[in-house]
Coordinates of C-alpha atoms and ligand atoms in Angstrom, one line a residue:
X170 CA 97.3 -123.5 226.2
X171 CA 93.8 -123.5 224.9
X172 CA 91.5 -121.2 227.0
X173 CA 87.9 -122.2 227.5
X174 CA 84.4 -121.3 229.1
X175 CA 81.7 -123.2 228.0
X176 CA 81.0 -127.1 229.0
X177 CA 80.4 -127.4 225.1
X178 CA 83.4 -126.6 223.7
X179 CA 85.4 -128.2 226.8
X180 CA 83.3 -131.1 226.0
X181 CA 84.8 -131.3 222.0
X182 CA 88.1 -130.6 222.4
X183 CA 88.7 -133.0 224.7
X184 CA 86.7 -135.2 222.5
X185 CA 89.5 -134.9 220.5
X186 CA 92.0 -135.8 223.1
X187 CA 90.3 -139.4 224.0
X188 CA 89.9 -140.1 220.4
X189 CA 93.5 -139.9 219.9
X190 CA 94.0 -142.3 223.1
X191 CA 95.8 -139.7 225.1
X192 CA 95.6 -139.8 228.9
X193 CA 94.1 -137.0 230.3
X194 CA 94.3 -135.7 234.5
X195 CA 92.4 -133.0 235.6
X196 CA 93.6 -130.5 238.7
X197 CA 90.5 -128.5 240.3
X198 CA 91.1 -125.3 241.8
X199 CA 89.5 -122.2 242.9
X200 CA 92.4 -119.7 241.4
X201 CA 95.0 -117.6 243.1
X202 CA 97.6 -119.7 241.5
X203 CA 100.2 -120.5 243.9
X204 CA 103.5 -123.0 244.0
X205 CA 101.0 -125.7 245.1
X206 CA 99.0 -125.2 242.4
X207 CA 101.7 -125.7 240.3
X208 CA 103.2 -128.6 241.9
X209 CA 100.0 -130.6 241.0
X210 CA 100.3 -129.3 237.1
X211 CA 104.2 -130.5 237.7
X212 CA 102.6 -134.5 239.0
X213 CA 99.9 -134.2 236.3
X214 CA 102.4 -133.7 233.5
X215 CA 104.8 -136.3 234.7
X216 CA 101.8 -138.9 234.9
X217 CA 99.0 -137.6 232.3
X218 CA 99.4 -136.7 228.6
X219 CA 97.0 -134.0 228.7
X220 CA 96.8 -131.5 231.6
X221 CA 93.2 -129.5 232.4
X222 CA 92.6 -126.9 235.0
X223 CA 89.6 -125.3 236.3
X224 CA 89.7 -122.0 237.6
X225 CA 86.4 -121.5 239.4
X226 CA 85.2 -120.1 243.0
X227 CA 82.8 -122.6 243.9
X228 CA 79.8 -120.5 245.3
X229 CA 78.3 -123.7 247.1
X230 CA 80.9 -124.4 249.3
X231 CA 81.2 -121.2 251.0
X232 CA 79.2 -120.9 254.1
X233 CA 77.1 -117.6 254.6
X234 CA 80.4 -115.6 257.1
X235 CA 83.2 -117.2 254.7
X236 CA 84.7 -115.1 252.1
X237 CA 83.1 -116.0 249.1
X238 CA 83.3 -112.5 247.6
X239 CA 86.1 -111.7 248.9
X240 CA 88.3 -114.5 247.6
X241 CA 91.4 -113.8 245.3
X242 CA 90.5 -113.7 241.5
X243 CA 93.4 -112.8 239.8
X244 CA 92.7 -114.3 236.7
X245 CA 95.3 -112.6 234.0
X246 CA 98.0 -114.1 236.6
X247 CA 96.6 -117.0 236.9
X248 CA 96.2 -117.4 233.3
X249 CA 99.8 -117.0 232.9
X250 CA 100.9 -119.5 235.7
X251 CA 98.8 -122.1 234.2
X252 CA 100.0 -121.4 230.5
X253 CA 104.3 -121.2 232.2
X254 CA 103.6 -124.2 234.0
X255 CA 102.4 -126.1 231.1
X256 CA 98.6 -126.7 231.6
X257 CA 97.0 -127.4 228.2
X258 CA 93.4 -126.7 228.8
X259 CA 92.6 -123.9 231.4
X260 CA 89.0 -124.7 231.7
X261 CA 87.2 -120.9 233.5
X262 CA 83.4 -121.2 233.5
X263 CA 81.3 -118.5 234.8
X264 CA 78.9 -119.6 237.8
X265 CA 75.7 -119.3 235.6
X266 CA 77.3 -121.8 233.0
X267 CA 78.0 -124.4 236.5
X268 CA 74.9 -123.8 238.0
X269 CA 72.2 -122.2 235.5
X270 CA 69.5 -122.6 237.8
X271 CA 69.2 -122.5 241.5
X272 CA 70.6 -125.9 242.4
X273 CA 68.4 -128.5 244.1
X274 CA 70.6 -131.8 243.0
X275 CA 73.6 -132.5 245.7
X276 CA 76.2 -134.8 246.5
X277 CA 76.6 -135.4 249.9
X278 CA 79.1 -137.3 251.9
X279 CA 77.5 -138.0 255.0
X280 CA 79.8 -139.5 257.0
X281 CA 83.6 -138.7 256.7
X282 CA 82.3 -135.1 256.9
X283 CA 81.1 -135.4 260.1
X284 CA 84.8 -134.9 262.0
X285 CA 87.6 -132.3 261.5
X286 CA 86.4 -129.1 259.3
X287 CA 83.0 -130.8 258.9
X288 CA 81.2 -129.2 261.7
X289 CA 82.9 -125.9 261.3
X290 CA 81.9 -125.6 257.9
X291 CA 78.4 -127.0 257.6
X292 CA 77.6 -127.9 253.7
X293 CA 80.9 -127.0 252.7
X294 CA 81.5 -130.7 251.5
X295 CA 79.0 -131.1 250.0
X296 CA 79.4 -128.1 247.9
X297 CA 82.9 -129.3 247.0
X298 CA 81.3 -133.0 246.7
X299 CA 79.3 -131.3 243.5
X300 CA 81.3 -129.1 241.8
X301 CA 83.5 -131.7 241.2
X302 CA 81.3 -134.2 240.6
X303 CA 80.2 -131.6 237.8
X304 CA 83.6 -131.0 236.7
X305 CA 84.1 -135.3 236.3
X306 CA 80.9 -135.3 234.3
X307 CA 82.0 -132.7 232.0
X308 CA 86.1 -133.2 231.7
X309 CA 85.7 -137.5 232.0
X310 CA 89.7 -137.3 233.6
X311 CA 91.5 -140.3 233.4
X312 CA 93.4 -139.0 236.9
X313 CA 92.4 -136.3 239.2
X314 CA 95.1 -135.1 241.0
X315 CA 94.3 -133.2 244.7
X316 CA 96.2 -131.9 247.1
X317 CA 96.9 -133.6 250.6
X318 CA 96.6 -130.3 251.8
X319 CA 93.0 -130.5 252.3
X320 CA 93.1 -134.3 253.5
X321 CA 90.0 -134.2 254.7
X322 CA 88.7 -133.5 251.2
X323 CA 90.7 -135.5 249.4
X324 CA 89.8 -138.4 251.9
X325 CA 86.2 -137.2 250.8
X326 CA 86.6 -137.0 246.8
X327 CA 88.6 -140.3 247.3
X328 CA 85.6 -142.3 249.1
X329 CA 83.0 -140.8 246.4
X330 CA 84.9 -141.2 243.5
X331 CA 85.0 -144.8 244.7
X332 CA 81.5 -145.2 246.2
X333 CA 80.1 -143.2 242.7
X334 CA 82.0 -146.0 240.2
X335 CA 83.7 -142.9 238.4
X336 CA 85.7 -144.1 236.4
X337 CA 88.7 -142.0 237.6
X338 CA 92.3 -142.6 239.5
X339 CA 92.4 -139.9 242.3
X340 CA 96.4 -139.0 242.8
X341 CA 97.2 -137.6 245.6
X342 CA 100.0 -134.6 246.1
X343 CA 101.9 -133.8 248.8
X344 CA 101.5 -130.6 250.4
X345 CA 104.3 -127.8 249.5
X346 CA 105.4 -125.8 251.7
X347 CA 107.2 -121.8 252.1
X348 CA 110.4 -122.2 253.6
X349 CA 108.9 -121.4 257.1
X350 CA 106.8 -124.7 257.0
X351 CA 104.0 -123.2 255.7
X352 CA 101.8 -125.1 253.7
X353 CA 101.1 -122.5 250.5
X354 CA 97.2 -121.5 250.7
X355 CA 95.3 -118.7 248.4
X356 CA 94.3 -117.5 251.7
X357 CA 98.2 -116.6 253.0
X358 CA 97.7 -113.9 250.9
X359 CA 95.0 -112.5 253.7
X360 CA 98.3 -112.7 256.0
X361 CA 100.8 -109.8 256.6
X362 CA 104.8 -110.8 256.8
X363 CA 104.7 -110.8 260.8
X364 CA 101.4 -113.3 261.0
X365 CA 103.3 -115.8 257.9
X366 CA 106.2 -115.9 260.6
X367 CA 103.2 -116.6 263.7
X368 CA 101.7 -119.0 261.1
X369 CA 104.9 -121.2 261.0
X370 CA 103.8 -122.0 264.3
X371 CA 101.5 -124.3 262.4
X372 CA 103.9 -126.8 260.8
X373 CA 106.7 -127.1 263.7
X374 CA 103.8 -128.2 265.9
X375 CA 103.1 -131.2 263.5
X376 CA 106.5 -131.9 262.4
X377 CA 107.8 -132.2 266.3
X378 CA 104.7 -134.5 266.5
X379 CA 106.0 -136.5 263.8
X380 CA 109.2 -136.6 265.6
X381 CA 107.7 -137.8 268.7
X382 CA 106.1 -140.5 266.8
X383 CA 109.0 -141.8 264.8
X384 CA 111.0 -142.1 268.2
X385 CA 107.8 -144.7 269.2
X386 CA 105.4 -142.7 271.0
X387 CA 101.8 -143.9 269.6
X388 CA 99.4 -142.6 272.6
X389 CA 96.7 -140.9 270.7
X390 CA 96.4 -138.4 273.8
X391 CA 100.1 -137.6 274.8
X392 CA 100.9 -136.6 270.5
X393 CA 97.6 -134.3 270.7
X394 CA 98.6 -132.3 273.9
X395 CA 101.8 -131.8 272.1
X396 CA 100.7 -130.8 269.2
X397 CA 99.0 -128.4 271.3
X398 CA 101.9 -127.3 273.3
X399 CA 103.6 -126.1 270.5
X400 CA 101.1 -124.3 268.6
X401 CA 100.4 -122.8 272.0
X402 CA 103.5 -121.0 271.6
X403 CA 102.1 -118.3 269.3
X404 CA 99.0 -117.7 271.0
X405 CA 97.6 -116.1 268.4
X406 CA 97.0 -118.6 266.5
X407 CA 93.1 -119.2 268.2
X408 CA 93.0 -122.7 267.7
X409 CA 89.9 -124.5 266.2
X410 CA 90.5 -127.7 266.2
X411 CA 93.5 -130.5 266.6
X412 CA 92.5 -134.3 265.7
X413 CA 94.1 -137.0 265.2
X414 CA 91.9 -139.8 263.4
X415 CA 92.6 -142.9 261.5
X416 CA 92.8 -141.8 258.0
X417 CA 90.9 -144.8 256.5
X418 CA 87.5 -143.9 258.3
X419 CA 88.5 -140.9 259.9
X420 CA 87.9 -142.1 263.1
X421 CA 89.9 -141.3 266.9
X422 CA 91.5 -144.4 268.0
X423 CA 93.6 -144.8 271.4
X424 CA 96.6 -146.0 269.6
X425 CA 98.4 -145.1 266.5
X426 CA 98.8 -148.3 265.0
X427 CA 97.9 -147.5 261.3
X428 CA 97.9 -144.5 258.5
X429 CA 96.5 -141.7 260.3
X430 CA 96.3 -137.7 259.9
X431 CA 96.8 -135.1 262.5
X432 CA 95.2 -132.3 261.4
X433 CA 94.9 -128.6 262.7
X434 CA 93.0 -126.0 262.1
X435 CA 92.6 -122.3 263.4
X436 CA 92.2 -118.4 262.8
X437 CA 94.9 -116.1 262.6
X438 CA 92.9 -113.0 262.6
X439 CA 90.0 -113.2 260.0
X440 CA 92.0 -115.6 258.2
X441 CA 91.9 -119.7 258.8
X442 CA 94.6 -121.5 258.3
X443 CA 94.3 -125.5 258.5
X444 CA 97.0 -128.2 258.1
X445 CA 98.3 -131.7 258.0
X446 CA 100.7 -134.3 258.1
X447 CA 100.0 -138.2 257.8
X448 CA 101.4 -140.7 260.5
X449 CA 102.0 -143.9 259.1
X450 CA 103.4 -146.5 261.3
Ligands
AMP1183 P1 92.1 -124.7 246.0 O1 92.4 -123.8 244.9 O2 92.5 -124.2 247.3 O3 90.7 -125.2 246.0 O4 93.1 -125.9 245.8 C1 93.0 -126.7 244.6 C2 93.9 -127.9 244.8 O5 95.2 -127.6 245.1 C3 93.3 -128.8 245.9 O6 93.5 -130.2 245.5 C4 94.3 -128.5 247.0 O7 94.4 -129.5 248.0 C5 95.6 -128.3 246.2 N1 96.5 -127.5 247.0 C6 96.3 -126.3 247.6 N2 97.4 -125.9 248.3 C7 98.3 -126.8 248.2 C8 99.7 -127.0 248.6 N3 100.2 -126.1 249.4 N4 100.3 -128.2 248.3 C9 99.7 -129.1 247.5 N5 98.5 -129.0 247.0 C10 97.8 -127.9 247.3

């Protein structure tokens, strides 16, 4: 696994790579390496010839209260992860060689981020919105594989990628979970043992939604309040947000009657925790 900083030399090598016709996918991260991570290096190698990471806390798409500087950098571990799991590149730029001056250029989605985590987290989109945008420029992927996980940002990346003409295939990957139900997150590691077990609270709300569903109930209104019943369980868990929205536009309809995501979101102390499922009927 080559190890590399600067946008030149990224640039070269993988220079290199196209020359040679090899196909190469691209999985952005922000570190803290977990089995969710991996599982996207795991897709990547199955589908890709080459495999790149980035490693990089994106400063732009932290809000002023969010944990920017606190956020897990455990980059000797992460190295190692990357290099066991088979990523080729491990691509670790400093913020001054992403954004070497003050940045005035943006990408902004202005419409799909105007629903779930949107309003919570103003600008946050559109930070992630140009980072990776920065990252396509630089890397040129072939496929760019993101979690479903963060739907709403991969609903996002999907829509510019599209919208923008990039010429790359976004591949989505399904969200891994601990045993509990829990989907992984960097940010479980903010979480003692007892709050994991409260946060499993998280995932049997939307599975026994999915349930519901499957056995024909398609009333927008009667799946929310149970998703809410459940997670009401552990009350704890402060909830921000349920919604359940079409996932082609992102918008509330009465009926489920095609792809949509129920998506949840909430605190657990200091720390959020957000989650999905897709309901396709
Ligand atoms: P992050 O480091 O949190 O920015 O995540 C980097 C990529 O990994 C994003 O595409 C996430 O959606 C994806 N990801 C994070 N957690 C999971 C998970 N539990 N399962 C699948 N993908 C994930």
């Amino acid at each position: 696994m080559k190890i590399i900083s600067s946008i030149d030399q990224i640039r070269s090598e993988l220079w290199n790579v196209k020359k040679n016709q090899k196909r190469i996918g691209f999985i952005p991260t922000m570190g803290a390496l977990h089995d969710g991570h991996l599982s996207l290096v795991q897709t990547c190698k199955k589908n890709s010839d080459v495999c790149v990471m980035s490693v990089f806390v994106n400063p732009t798409q932290f809000g002023p209260q969010e944990d920017f500087t606190q956020y897990p950098r455990p980059v000797e571990q992460d190295t190692e992860l990357a290099r066991k799991a088979g990523v080729d590149f491990l691509f670790l730029p400093t913020q001054e060689e992403m954004y070497p001056t003050p940045p005035t250029v943006f990408v902004d989605e202005t419409k799909l981020d105007q629903v779930l985590c949107g309003p919570f987290r103003r600008g946050h989109f559109r930070g992630v919105c140009t980072v990776v945008n920065k990252f396509l420029n630089i890397i040129g992927p072939h496929d760019l594989y993101l979690g479903q996980k963060d739907g709403q940002q991969l609903r996002i990346l999907e829509e510019m990628v599209k919208q923008l003409h990039i010429p790359t295939k976004v591949i989505p990957v399904n969200t891994f979970r601990e045993e509990s139900g829990l989907a992984m997150s960097s940010r479980n590691q903010y979480l003692s043992v007892a709050e994991k077990q409260i946060a499993a609270v998280i995932y049997r709300a939307l599975s026994s939604t999915r349930k519901i569903f499957e056995s024909g109930e398609t009333k927008t209104s009667t799946l929310l309040e149970h998703t809410k019943k459940i997670l009401s369980q552990e009350s704890s868990y402060q909830i921000q947000y349920v919604q359940l929205l079409r996932w082609s536009d992102l918008h509330e309809t009465e009926m489920v009657v095609e792809k949509s995501i129920l998506a949840v979101a909430g605190f657990l102390g200091k720390t959020r925790l957000i989650d999905n499922i897709l309901l396709k009927s």
